[in-house]
mmCIF file of C-alpha atoms in Angstrom:
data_model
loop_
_atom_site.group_PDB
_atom_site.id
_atom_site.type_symbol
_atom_site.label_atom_id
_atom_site.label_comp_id
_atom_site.label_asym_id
_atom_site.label_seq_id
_atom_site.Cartn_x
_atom_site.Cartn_y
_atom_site.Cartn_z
ATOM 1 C CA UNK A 11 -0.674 -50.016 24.272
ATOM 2 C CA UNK A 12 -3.682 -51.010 21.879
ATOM 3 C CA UNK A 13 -3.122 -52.812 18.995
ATOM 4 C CA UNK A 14 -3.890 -50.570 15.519
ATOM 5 C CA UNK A 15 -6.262 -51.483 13.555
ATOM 6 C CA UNK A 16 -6.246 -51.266 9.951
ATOM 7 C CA UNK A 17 -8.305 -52.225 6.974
ATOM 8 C CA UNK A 18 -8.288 -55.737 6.237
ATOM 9 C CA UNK A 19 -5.987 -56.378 3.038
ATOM 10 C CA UNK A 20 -3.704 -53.368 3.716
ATOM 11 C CA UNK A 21 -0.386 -53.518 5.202
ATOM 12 C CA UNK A 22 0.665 -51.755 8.426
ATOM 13 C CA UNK A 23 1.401 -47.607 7.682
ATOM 14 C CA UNK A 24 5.127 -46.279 8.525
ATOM 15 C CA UNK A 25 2.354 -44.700 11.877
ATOM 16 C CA UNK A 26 1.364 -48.052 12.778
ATOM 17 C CA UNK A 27 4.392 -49.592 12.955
ATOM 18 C CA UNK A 28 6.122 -47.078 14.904
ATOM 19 C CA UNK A 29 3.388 -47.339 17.571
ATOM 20 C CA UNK A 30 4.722 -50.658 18.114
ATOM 21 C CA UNK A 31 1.967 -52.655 16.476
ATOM 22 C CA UNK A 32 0.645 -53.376 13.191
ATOM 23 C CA UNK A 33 -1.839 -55.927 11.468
ATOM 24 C CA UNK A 34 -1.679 -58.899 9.683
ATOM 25 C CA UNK A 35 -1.737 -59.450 5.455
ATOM 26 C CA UNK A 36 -4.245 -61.883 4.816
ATOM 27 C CA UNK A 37 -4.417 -65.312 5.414
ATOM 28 C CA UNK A 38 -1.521 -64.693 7.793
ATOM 29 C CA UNK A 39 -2.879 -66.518 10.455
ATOM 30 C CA UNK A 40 -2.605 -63.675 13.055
ATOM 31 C CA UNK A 41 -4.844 -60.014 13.191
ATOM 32 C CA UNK A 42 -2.321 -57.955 15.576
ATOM 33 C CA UNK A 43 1.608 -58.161 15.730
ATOM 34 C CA UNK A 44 3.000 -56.782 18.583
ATOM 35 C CA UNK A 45 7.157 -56.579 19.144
ATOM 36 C CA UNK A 46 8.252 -56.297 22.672
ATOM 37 C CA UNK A 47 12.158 -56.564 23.526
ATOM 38 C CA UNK A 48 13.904 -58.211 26.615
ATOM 39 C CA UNK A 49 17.149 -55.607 27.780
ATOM 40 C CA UNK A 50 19.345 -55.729 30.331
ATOM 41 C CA UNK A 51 22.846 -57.054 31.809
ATOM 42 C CA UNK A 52 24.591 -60.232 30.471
ATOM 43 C CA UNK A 53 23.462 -63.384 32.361
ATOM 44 C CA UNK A 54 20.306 -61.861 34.170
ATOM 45 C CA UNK A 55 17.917 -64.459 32.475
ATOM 46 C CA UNK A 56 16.512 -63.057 29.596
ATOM 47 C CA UNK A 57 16.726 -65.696 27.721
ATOM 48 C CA UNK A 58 15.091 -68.144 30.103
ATOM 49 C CA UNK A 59 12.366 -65.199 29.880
ATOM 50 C CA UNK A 60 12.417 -65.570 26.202
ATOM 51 C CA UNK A 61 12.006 -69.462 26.277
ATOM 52 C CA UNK A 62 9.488 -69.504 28.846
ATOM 53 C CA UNK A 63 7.460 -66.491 27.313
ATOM 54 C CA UNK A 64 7.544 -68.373 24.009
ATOM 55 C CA UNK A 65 7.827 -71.921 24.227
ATOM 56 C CA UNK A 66 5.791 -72.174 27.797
ATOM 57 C CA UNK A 67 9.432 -74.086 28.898
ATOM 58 C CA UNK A 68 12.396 -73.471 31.348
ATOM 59 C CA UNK A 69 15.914 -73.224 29.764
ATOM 60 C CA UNK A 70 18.274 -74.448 32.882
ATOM 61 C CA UNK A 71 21.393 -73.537 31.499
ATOM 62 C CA UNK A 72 21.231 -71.383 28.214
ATOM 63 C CA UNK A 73 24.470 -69.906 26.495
ATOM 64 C CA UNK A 74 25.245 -66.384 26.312
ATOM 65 C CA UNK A 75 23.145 -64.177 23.800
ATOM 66 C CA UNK A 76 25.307 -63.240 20.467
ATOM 67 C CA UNK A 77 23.747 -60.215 19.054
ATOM 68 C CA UNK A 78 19.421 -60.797 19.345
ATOM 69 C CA UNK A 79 17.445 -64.148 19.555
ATOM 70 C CA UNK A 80 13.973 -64.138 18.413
ATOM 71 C CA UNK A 81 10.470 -65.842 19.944
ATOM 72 C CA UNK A 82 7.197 -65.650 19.420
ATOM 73 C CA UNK A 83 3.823 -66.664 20.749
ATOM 74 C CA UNK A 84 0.145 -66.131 19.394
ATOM 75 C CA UNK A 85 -2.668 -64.891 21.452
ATOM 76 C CA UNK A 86 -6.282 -65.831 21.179
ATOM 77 C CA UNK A 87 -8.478 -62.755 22.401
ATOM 78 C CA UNK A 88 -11.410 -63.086 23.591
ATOM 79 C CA UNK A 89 -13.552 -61.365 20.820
ATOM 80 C CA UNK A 90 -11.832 -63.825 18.171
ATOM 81 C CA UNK A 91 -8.832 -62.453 16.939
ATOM 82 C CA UNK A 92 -5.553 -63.292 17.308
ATOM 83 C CA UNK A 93 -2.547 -61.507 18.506
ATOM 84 C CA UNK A 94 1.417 -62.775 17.690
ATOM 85 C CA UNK A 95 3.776 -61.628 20.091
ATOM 86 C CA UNK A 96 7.432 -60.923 19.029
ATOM 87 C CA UNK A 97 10.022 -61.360 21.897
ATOM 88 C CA UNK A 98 13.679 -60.236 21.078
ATOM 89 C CA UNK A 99 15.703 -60.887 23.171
ATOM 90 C CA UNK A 100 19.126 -58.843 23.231
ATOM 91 C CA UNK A 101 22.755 -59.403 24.379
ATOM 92 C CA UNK A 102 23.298 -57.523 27.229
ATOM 93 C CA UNK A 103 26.980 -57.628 26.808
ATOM 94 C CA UNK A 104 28.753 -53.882 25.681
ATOM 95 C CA UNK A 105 29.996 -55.299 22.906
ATOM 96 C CA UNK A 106 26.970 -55.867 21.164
ATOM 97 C CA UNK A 107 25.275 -52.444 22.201
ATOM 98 C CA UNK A 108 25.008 -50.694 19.035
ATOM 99 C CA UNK A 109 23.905 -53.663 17.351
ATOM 100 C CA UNK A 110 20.783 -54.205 19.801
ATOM 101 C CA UNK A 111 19.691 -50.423 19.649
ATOM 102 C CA UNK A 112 18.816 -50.877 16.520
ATOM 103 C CA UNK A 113 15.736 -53.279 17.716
ATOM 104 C CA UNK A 114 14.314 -50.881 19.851
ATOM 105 C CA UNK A 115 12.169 -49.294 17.018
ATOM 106 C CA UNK A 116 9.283 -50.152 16.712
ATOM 107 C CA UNK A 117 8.828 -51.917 19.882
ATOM 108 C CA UNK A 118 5.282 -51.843 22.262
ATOM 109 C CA UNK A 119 7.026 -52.740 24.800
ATOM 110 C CA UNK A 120 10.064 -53.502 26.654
ATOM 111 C CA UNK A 121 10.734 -55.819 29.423
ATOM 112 C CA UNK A 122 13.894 -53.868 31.322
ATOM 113 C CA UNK A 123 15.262 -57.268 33.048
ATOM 114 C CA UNK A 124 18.130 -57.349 36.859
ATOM 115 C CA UNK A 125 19.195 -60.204 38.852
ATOM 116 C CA UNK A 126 18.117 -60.015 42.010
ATOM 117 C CA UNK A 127 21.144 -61.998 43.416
ATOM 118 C CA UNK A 128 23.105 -58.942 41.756
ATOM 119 C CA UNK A 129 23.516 -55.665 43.400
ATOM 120 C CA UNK A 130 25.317 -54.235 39.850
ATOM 121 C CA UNK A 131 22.439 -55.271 37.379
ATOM 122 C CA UNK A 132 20.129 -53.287 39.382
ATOM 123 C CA UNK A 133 21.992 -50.140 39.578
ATOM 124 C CA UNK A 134 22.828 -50.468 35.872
ATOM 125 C CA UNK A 135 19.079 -50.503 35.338
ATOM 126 C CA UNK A 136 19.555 -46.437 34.541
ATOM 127 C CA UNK A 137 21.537 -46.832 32.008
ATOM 128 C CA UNK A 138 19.501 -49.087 30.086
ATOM 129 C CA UNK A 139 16.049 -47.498 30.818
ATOM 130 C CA UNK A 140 18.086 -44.139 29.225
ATOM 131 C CA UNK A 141 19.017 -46.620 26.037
ATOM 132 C CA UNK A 142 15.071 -46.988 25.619
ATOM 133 C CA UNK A 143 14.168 -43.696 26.174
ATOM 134 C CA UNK A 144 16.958 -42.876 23.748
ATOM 135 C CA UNK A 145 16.547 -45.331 20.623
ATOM 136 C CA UNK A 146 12.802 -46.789 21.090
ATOM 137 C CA UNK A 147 9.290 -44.996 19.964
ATOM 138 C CA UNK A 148 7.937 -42.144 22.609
ATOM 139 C CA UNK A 149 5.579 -43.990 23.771
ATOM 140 C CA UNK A 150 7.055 -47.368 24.773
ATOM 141 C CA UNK A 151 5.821 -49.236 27.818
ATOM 142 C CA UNK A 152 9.004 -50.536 30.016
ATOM 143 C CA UNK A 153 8.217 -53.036 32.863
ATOM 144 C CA UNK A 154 11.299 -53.772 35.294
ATOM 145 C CA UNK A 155 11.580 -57.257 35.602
ATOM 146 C CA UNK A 156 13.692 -58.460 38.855
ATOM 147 C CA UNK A 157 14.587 -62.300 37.802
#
């Protein structure tokens, strides 16, 4: 999805923001924000994605998600500008499902994450891609991630 653009020393419109994008108040250091969230089953990596994605390291043995964890990275285009890029990263226990719905909106994108070594994180893969479709903007992108 393209970043929107808007006029410089505006804030993002209630249309921008749902598109999953939005642009930067001055002197922010960044032109184009862009949220994407990591979903699936507990213990399937997505916080080594997170780390990795965001910190350019490998977590070896992280501890269970409580609730969301947050990351982000910025982007140097090629024309100039800059892009930061907001990972959340979501339990994937049941527990905590409500709560993490709520950080669908206004994503661009969502990485829908299974264990390969896992039969039972691929099947639930349904499930979660329905979650999206349910509680995140129309036109999300979802890429399935097997980890």
């Amino acid at each position: 999805m393209a970043p929107i653009r808007i006029p410089s020393g505006t804030y993002a419109s209630s249309s921008a923001v749902s598109a999953g994008a939005s642009t930067a108040p001055p002197s922010s250091g960044w032109d184009y924000i862009l949220k994407f969230i990591l979903i699936g089953d507990s213990s399937v990596g997505k916080s080594s994605l997170l780390v990795r994605l965001t910190d350019d390291r490998f977590l070896a043995d992280p501890d269970p998600t409580i609730g969301v964890e947050f990351g982000s990275h910025l982007i140097r285009l090629d024309n100039g500008e800059t892009v930061k890029v907001q990972v959340w990263d979501t339990a994937g226990s049941e527990s905590f499902r409500s709560i993490t719905r709520s950080y669908y909106r206004g994503a661009a994108g969502a990485l829908l994450v299974y264990d390969v070594t896992h039969r039972a994180s691929f099947l639930n893969v349904k499930g979660w891609l329905d979650d999206v479709r349910a509680h995140a903007e129309e036109k999300v992108s979802v890429v399935l991630v097997g980890n």
